[in-house]
Every structure is written in structure tokens, then in C-alpha cells.
XYZ file of N, CA, C and O in Angstrom:
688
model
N 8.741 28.444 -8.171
C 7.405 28.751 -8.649
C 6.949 27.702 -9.624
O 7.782 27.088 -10.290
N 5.453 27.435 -9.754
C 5.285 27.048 -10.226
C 4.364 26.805 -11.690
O 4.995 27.748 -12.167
N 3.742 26.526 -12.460
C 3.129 26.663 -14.342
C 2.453 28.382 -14.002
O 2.825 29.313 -14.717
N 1.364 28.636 -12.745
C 0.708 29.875 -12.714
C 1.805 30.837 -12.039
O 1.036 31.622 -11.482
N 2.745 31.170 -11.807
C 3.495 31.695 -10.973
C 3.416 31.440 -9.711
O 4.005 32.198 -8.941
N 2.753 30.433 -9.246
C 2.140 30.470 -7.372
C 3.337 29.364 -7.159
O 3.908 28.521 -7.850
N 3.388 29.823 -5.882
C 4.804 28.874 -5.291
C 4.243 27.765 -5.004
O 3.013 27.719 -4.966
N 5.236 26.311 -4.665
C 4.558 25.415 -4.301
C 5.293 24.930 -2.756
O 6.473 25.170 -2.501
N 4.576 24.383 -2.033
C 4.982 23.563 -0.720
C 6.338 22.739 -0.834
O 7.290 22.894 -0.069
N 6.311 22.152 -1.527
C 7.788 21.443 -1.696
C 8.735 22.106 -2.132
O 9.833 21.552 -2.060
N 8.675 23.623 -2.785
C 10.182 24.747 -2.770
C 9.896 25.317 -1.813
O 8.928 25.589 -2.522
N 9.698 25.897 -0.707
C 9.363 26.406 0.318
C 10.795 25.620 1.577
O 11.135 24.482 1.898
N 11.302 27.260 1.981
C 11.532 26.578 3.851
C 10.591 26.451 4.760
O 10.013 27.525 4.925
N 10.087 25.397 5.582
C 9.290 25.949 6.335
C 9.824 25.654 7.797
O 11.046 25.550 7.688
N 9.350 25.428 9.461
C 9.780 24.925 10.212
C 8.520 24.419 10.769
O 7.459 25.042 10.733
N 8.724 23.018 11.392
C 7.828 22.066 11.702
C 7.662 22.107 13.223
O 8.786 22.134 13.725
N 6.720 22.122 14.133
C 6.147 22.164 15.382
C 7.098 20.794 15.841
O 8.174 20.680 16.428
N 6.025 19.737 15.200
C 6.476 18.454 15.562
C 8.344 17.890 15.436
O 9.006 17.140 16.154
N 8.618 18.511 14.440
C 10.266 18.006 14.459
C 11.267 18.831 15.659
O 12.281 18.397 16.206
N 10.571 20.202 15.846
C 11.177 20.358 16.997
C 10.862 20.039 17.990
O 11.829 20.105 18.748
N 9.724 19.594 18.628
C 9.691 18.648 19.609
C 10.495 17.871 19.868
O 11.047 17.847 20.967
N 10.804 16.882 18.719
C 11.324 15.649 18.863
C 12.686 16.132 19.137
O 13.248 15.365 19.918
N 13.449 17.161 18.766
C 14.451 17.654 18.784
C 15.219 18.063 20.216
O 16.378 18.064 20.630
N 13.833 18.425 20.752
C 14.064 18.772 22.664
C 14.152 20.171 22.385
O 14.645 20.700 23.381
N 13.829 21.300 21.213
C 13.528 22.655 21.209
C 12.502 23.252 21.850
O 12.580 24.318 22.461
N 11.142 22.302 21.665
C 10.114 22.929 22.267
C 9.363 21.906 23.077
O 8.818 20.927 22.566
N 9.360 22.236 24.646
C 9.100 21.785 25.820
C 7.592 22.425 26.435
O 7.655 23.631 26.677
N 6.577 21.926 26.645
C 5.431 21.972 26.898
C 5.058 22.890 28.235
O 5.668 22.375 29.172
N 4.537 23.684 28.556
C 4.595 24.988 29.417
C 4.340 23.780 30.991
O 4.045 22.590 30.879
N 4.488 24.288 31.911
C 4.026 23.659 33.201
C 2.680 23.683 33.845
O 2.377 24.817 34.215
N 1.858 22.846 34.068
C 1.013 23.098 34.130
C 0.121 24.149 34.711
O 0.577 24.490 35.802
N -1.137 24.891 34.358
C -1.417 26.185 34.510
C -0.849 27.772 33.998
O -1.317 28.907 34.075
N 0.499 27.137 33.405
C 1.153 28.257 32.741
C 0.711 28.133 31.141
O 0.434 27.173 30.422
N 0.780 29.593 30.931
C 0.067 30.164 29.322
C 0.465 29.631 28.382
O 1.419 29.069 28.921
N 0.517 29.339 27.388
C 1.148 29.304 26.047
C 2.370 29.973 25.883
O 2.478 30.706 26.865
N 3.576 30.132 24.982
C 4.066 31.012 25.047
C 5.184 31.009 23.657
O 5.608 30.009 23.079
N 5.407 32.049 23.435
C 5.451 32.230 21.713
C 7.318 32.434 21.873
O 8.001 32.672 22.869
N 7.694 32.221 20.448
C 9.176 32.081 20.329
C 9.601 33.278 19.244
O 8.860 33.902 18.485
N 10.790 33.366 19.394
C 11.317 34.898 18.451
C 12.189 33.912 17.030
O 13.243 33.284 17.140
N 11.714 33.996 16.337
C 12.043 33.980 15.108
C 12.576 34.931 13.812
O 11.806 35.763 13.332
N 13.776 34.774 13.344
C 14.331 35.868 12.510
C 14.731 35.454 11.598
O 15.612 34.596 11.646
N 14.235 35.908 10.443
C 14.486 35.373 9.070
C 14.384 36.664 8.175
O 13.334 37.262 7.939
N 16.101 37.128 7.542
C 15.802 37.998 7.178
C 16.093 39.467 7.562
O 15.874 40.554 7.028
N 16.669 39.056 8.692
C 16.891 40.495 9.730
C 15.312 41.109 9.824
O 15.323 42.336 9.914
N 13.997 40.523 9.821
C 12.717 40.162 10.702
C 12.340 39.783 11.317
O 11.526 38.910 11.013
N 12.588 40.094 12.774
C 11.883 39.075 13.868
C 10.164 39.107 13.935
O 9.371 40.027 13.730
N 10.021 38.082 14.209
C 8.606 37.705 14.569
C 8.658 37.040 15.316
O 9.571 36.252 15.563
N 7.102 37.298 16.173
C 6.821 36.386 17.105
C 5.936 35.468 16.975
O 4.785 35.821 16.721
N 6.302 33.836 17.140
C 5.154 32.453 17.071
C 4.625 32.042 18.246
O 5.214 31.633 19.246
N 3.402 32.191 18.039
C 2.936 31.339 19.303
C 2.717 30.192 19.358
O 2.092 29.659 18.441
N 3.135 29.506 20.382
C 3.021 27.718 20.078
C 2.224 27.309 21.250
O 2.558 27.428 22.429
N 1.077 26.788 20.763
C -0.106 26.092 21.512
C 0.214 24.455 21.520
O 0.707 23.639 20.741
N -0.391 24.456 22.939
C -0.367 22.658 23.099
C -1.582 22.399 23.266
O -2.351 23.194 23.807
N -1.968 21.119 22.775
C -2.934 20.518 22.606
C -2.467 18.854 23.448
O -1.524 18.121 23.149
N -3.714 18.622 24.762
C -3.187 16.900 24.997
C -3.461 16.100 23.845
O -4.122 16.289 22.824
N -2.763 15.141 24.293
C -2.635 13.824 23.144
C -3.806 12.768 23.396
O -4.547 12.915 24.367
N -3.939 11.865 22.647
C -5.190 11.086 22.565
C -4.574 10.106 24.082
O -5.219 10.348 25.103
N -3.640 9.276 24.202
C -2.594 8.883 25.025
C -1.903 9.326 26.084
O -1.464 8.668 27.028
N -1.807 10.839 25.812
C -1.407 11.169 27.393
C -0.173 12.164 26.317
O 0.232 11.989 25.168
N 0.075 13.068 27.218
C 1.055 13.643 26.582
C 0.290 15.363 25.947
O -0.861 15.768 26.110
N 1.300 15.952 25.320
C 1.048 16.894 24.756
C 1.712 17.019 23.426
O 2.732 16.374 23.187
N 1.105 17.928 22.439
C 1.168 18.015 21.215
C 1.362 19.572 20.849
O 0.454 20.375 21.060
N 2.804 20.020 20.194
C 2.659 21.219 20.093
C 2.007 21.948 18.349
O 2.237 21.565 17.202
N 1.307 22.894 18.781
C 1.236 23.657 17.214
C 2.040 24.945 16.836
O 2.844 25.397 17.652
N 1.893 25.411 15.905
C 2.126 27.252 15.663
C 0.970 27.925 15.150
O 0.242 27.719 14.178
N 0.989 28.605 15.870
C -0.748 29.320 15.658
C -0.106 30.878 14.349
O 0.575 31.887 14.532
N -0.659 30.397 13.377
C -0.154 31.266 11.947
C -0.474 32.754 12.898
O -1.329 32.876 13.775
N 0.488 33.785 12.414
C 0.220 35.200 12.682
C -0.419 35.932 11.392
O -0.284 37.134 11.168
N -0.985 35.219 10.748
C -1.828 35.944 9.753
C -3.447 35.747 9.910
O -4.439 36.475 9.908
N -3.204 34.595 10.024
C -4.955 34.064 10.110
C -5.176 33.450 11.693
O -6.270 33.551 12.248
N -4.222 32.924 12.226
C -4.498 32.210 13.843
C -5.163 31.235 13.551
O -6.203 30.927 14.133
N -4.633 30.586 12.565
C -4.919 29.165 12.305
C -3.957 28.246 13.205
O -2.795 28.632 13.335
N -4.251 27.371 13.669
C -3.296 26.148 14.477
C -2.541 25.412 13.511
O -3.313 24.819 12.757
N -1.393 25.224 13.246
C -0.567 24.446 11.713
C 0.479 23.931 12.617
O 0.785 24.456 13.688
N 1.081 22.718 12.045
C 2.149 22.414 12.403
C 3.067 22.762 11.604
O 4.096 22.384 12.165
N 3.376 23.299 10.543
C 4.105 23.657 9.690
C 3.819 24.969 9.751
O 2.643 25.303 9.893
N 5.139 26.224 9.626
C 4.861 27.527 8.829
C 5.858 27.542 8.046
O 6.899 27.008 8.429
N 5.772 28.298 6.459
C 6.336 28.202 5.909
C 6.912 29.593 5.944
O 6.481 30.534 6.610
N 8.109 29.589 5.005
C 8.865 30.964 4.700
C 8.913 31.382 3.790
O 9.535 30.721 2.959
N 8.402 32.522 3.394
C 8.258 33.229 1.937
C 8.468 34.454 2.045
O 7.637 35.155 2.624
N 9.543 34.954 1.552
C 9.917 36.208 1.459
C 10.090 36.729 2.748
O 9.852 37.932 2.862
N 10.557 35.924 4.057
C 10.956 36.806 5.193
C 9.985 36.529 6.049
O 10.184 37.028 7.157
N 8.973 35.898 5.943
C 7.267 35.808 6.497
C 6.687 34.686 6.709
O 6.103 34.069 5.818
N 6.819 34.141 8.376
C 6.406 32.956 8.461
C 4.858 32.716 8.583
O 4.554 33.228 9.660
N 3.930 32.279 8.104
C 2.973 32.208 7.721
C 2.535 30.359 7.394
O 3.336 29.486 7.059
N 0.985 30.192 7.636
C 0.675 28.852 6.918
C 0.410 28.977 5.959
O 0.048 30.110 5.642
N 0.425 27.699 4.714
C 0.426 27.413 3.685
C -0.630 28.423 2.881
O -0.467 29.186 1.929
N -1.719 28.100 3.650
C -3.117 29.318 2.904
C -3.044 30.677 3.516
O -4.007 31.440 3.433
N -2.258 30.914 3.952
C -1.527 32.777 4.235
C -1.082 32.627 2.817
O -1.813 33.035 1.914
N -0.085 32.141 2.597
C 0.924 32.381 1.419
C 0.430 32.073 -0.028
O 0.918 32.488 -1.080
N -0.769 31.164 0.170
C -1.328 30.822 -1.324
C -0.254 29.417 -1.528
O -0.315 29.064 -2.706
N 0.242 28.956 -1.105
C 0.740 27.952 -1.689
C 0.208 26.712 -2.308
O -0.913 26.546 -1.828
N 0.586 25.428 -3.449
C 0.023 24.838 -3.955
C 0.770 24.109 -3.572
O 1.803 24.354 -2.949
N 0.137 22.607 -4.057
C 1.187 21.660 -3.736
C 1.877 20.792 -5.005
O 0.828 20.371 -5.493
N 2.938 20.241 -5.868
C 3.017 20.056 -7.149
C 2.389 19.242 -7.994
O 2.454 19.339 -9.220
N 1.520 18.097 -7.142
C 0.942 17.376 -7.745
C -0.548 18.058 -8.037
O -1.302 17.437 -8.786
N -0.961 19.234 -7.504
C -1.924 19.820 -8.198
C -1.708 20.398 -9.377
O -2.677 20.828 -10.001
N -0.414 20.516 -9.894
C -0.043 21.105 -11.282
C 0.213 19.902 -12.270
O 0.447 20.161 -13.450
N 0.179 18.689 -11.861
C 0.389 17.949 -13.236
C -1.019 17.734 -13.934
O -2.133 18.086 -13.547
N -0.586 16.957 -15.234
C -1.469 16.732 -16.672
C -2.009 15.356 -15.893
O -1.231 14.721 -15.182
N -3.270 14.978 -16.060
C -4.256 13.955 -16.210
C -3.315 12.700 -16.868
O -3.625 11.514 -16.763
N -2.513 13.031 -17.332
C -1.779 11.675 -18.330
C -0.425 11.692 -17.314
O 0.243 10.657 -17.316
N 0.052 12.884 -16.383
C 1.146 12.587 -15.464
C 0.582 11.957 -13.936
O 1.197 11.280 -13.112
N -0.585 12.376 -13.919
C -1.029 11.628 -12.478
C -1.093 9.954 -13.177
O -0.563 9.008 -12.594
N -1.690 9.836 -14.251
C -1.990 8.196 -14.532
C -1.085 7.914 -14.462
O -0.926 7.154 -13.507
N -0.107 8.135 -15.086
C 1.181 7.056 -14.850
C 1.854 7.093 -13.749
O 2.177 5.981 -13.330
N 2.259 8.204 -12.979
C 2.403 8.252 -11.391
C 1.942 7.035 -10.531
O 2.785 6.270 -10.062
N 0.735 6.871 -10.342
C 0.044 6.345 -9.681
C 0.185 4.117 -10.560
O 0.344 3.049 -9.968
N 0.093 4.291 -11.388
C 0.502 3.519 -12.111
C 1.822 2.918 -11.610
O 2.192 1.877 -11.066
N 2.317 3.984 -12.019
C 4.223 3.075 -11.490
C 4.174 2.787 -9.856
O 4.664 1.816 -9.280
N 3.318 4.095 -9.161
C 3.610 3.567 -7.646
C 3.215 2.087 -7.524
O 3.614 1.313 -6.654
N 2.356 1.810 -8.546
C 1.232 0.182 -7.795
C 2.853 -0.513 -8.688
O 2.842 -1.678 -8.292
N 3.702 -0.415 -9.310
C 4.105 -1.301 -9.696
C 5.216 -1.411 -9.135
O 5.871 -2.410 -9.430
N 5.905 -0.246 -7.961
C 7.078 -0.591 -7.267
C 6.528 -0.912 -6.010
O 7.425 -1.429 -5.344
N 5.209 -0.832 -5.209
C 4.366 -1.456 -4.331
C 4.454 -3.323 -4.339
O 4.649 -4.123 -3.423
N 4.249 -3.478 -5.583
C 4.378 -4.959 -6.136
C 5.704 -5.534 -6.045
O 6.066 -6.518 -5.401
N 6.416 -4.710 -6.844
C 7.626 -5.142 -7.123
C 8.763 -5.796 -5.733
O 8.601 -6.166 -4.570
N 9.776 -5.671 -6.572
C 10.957 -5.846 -5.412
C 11.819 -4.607 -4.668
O 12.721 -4.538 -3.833
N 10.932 -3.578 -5.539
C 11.964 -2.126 -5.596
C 12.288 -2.092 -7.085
O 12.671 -0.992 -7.484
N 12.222 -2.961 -7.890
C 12.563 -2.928 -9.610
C 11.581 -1.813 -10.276
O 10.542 -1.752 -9.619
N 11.587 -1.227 -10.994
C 10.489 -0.671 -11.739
C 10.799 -0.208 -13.207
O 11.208 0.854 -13.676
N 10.319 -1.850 -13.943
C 10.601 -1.522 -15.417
C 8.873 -1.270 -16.268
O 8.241 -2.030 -17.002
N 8.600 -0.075 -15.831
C 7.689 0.495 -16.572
C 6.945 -0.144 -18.019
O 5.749 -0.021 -18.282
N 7.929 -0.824 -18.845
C 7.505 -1.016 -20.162
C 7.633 -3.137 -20.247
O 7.587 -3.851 -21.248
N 7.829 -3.623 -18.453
C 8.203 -4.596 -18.739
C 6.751 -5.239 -18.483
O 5.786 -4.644 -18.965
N 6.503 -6.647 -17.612
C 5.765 -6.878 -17.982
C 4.989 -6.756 -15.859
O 5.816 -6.857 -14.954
N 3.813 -6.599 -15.588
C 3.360 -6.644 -14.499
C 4.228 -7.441 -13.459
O 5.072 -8.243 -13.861
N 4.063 -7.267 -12.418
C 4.422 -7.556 -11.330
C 3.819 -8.908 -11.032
O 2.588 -8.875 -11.063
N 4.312 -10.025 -10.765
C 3.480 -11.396 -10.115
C 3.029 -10.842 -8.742
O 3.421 -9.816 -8.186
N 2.153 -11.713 -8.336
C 1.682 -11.510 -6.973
C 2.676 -12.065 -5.746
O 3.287 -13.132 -5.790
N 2.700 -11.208 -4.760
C 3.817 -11.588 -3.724
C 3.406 -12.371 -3.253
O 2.202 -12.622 -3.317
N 4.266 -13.069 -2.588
C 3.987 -14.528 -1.865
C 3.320 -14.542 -0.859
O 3.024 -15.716 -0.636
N 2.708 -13.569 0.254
C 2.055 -13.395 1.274
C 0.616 -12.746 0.718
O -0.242 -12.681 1.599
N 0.259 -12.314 -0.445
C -0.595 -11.216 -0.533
C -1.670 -11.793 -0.854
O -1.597 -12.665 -1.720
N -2.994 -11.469 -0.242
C -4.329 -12.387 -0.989
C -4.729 -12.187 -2.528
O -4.554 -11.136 -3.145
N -5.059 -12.872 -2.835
C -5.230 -13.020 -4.429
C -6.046 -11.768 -4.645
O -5.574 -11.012 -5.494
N -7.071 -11.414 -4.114
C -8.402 -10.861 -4.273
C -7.464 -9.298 -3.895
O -7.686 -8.351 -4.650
N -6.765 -9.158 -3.098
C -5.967 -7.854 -2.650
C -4.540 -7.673 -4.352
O -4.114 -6.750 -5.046
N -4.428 -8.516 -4.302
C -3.647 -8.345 -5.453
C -4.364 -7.962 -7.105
O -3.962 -7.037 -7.811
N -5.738 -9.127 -7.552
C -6.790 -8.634 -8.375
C -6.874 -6.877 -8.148
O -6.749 -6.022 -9.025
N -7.056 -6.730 -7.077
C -7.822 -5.357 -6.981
C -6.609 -4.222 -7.042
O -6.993 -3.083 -7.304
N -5.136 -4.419 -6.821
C -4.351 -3.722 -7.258
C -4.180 -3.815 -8.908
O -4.017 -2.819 -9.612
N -4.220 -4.682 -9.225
C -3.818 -4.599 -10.914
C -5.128 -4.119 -11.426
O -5.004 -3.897 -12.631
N -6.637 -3.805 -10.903
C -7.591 -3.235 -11.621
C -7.257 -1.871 -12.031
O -7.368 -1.293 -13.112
N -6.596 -1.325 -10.297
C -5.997 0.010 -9.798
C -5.147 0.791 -10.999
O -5.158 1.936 -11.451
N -4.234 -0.706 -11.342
C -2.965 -0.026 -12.227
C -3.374 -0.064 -13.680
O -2.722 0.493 -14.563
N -4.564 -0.798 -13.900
C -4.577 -0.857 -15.495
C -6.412 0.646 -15.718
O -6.945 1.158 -16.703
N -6.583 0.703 -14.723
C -7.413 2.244 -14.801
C -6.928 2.838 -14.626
O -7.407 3.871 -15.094
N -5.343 3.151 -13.757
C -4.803 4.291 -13.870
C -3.935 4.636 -15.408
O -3.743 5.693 -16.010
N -3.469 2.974 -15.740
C -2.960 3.366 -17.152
C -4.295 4.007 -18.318
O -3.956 4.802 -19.194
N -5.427 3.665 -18.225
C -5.928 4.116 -19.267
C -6.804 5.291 -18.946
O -7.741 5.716 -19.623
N -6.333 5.763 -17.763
C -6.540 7.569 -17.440
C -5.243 8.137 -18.340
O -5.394 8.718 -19.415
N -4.097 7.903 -17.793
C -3.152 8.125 -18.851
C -3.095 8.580 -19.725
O -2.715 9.700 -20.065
N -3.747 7.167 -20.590
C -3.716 7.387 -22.206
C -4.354 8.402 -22.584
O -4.003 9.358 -23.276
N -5.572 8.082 -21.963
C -6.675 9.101 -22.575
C -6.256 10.732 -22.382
O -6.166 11.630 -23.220
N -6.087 10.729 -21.230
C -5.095 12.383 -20.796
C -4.353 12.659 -21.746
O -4.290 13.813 -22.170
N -3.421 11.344 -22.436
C -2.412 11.532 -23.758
C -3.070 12.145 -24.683
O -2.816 13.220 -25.224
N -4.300 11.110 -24.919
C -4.990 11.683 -26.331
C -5.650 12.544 -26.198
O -5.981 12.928 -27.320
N -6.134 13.202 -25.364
C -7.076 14.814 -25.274
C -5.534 15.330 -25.453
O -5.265 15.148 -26.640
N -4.276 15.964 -24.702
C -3.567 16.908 -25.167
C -3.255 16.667 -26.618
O -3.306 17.632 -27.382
N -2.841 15.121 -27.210
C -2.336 15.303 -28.480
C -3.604 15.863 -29.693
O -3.390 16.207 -30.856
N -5.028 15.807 -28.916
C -6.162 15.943 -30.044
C -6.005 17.408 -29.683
O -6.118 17.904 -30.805
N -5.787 18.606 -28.709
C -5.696 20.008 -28.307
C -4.644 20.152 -28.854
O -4.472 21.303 -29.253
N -3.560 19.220 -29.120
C -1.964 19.989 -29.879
C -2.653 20.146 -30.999
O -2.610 21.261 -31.520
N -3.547 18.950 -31.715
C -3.840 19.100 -33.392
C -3.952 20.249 -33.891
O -3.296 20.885 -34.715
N -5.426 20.565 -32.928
C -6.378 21.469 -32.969
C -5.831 22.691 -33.224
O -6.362 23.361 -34.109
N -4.782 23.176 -32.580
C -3.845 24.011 -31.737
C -3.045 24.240 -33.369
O -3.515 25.129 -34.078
N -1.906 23.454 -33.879
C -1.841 23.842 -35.116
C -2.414 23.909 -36.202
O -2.042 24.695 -37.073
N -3.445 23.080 -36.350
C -4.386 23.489 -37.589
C -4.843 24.683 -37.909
O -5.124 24.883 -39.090
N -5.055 25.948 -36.741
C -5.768 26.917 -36.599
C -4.397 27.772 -36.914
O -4.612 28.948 -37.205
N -3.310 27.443 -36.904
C -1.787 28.431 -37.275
C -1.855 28.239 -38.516
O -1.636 29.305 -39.093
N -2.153 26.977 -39.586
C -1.876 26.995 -40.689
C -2.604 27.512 -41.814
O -2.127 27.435 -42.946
């Protein structure tokens, strides 16, 4: 769970349409034949999924799971409490909707700087040179990226530390 009590997508089991495909679990009906749904038990609960195909842009077919709550088409259902369901059945969030304004800046920040990098990422060292293949103007426009995401950051810093002030002044 997560800061509001609501669970998030990344603690969740769920099972994926597409990975069992690839797996050779789920095989595409013959043509003119129905859809047809699989028994699932989680829980000593069986349920039944129905898995819809959809053709591919290319040729081919594409399977889904059509949620038994809403009959939404998802490639993912997740498991919560025994109950396979999609993400907005269950209310789920995802974790980066729970961080602070000063944890996305630097997030995003460090990604542009292991993007750059070699795989190194010394946060407090000094920027990344430009890689040897990369256009100047593509590289400019990443370091604009990383030095507005640092001073989202800060500022995110200084609104909570000016709300901590605030926050004890009113105790004392």
C-alpha cells in the first residue's frame, strides 16, 4: 500500500495477455470460432477470463483479457485479494503518482544523467560531456531538460521546507 492506503501497480500480482502468448499458453481461436475464456484460481476462487483477439497492424493476432468487472479489454489483470480485475476495477495507483515535486525533479534529473553517461551516475559530480555521436543541439536540449528538472527540485525542496517552518511555528 501506498501514503493514502490505495495499493499501487508495482506491489500487485498480475498476469499479462501478451507474456503468455509469447509463452505458447494462449493460442488464437481458428478461424470463425468464438472467443473463449480460461479458468483461473487464485485463492481456492475460480474465475472465468475471457480472452479476445484483436488482428495485428501486420498480420497476425493480438490477445486481450476482457476485465470481469467492467469488460474493459486490458492486457494486464491484476490480483487483489483473490480477484482478477483491471487496474481501474481495483483503484490502483501507480508509485510515481505518490512522489514529492522535489522527488520527481531529481528522478528525472538523474535519468538525463545516466542517459548521458557511461552507466556512471555521480549525482553531485560534475555534468555529463556530450557523447561522441550525439548532435550538439540534441545534447543543448538535454542539459536544458536536466537543469529545469533540477530547479523543479529545489523549489519542491523549498515549498516543503517553508510548510515544515510553518508547520512548527504554529506548535510553539
Amino acid at each position: 500500500r501506498a501514503g493514502g492506503g490505495k495499493y499501487c501497480v508495482e506491489g500487485c500480482r498480475f498476469v499479462d495477455a501478451l507474456n503468455l502468448r509469447r509463452k505458447g499458453y494462449l493460442q488464437p481461436p481458428a478461424p470463425g470460432k468464438p472467443s473463449y475464456a480460461i479458468t483461473a484460481n487464485c485463492g481456492g476462487r475460480e474465475q472465468h477470463i475471457t480472452v479476445v483477439w484483436t488482428p495485428g497492424r501486420f498480420g497476425g493476432k493480438r490477445p486481450w483479457f476482457q476485465c470481469g468487472c467492467c469488460g474493459r479489454r486490458v492486457v494486464r489483470l491484476y490480483i487483489v485479494q483473490a480477484v482478477f480485475a483491471c487496474r481501474h476495477c481495483h483503484r490502483l495507483g501507480h508509485a510515481s503518482q505518490l512522489e514529492t515535486p522535489h522527488e520527481r525533479g531529481t528522478g528525472r534529473a538523474r535519468r538525463i544523467r545516466m542517459r548521458l553517461s557511461d552507466g556512471t551516475d555521480d549525482p553531485y559530480g560534475e555534468f555529463p560531456s556530450r557523447p561522441r555521436f550525439m548532435r550538439r543541439t540534441t545534447y543543448e536540449r538535454w542539459h536544458r531538460a536536466h537543469d529545469d528538472a533540477e530547479e523543479r527540485s529545489a523549489m519542491g525542496l523549498m515549498n516543503f521546507a517553508e510548510r515544515l517552518g510553518r508547520r512548527t511555528s504554529r506548535r510553539a
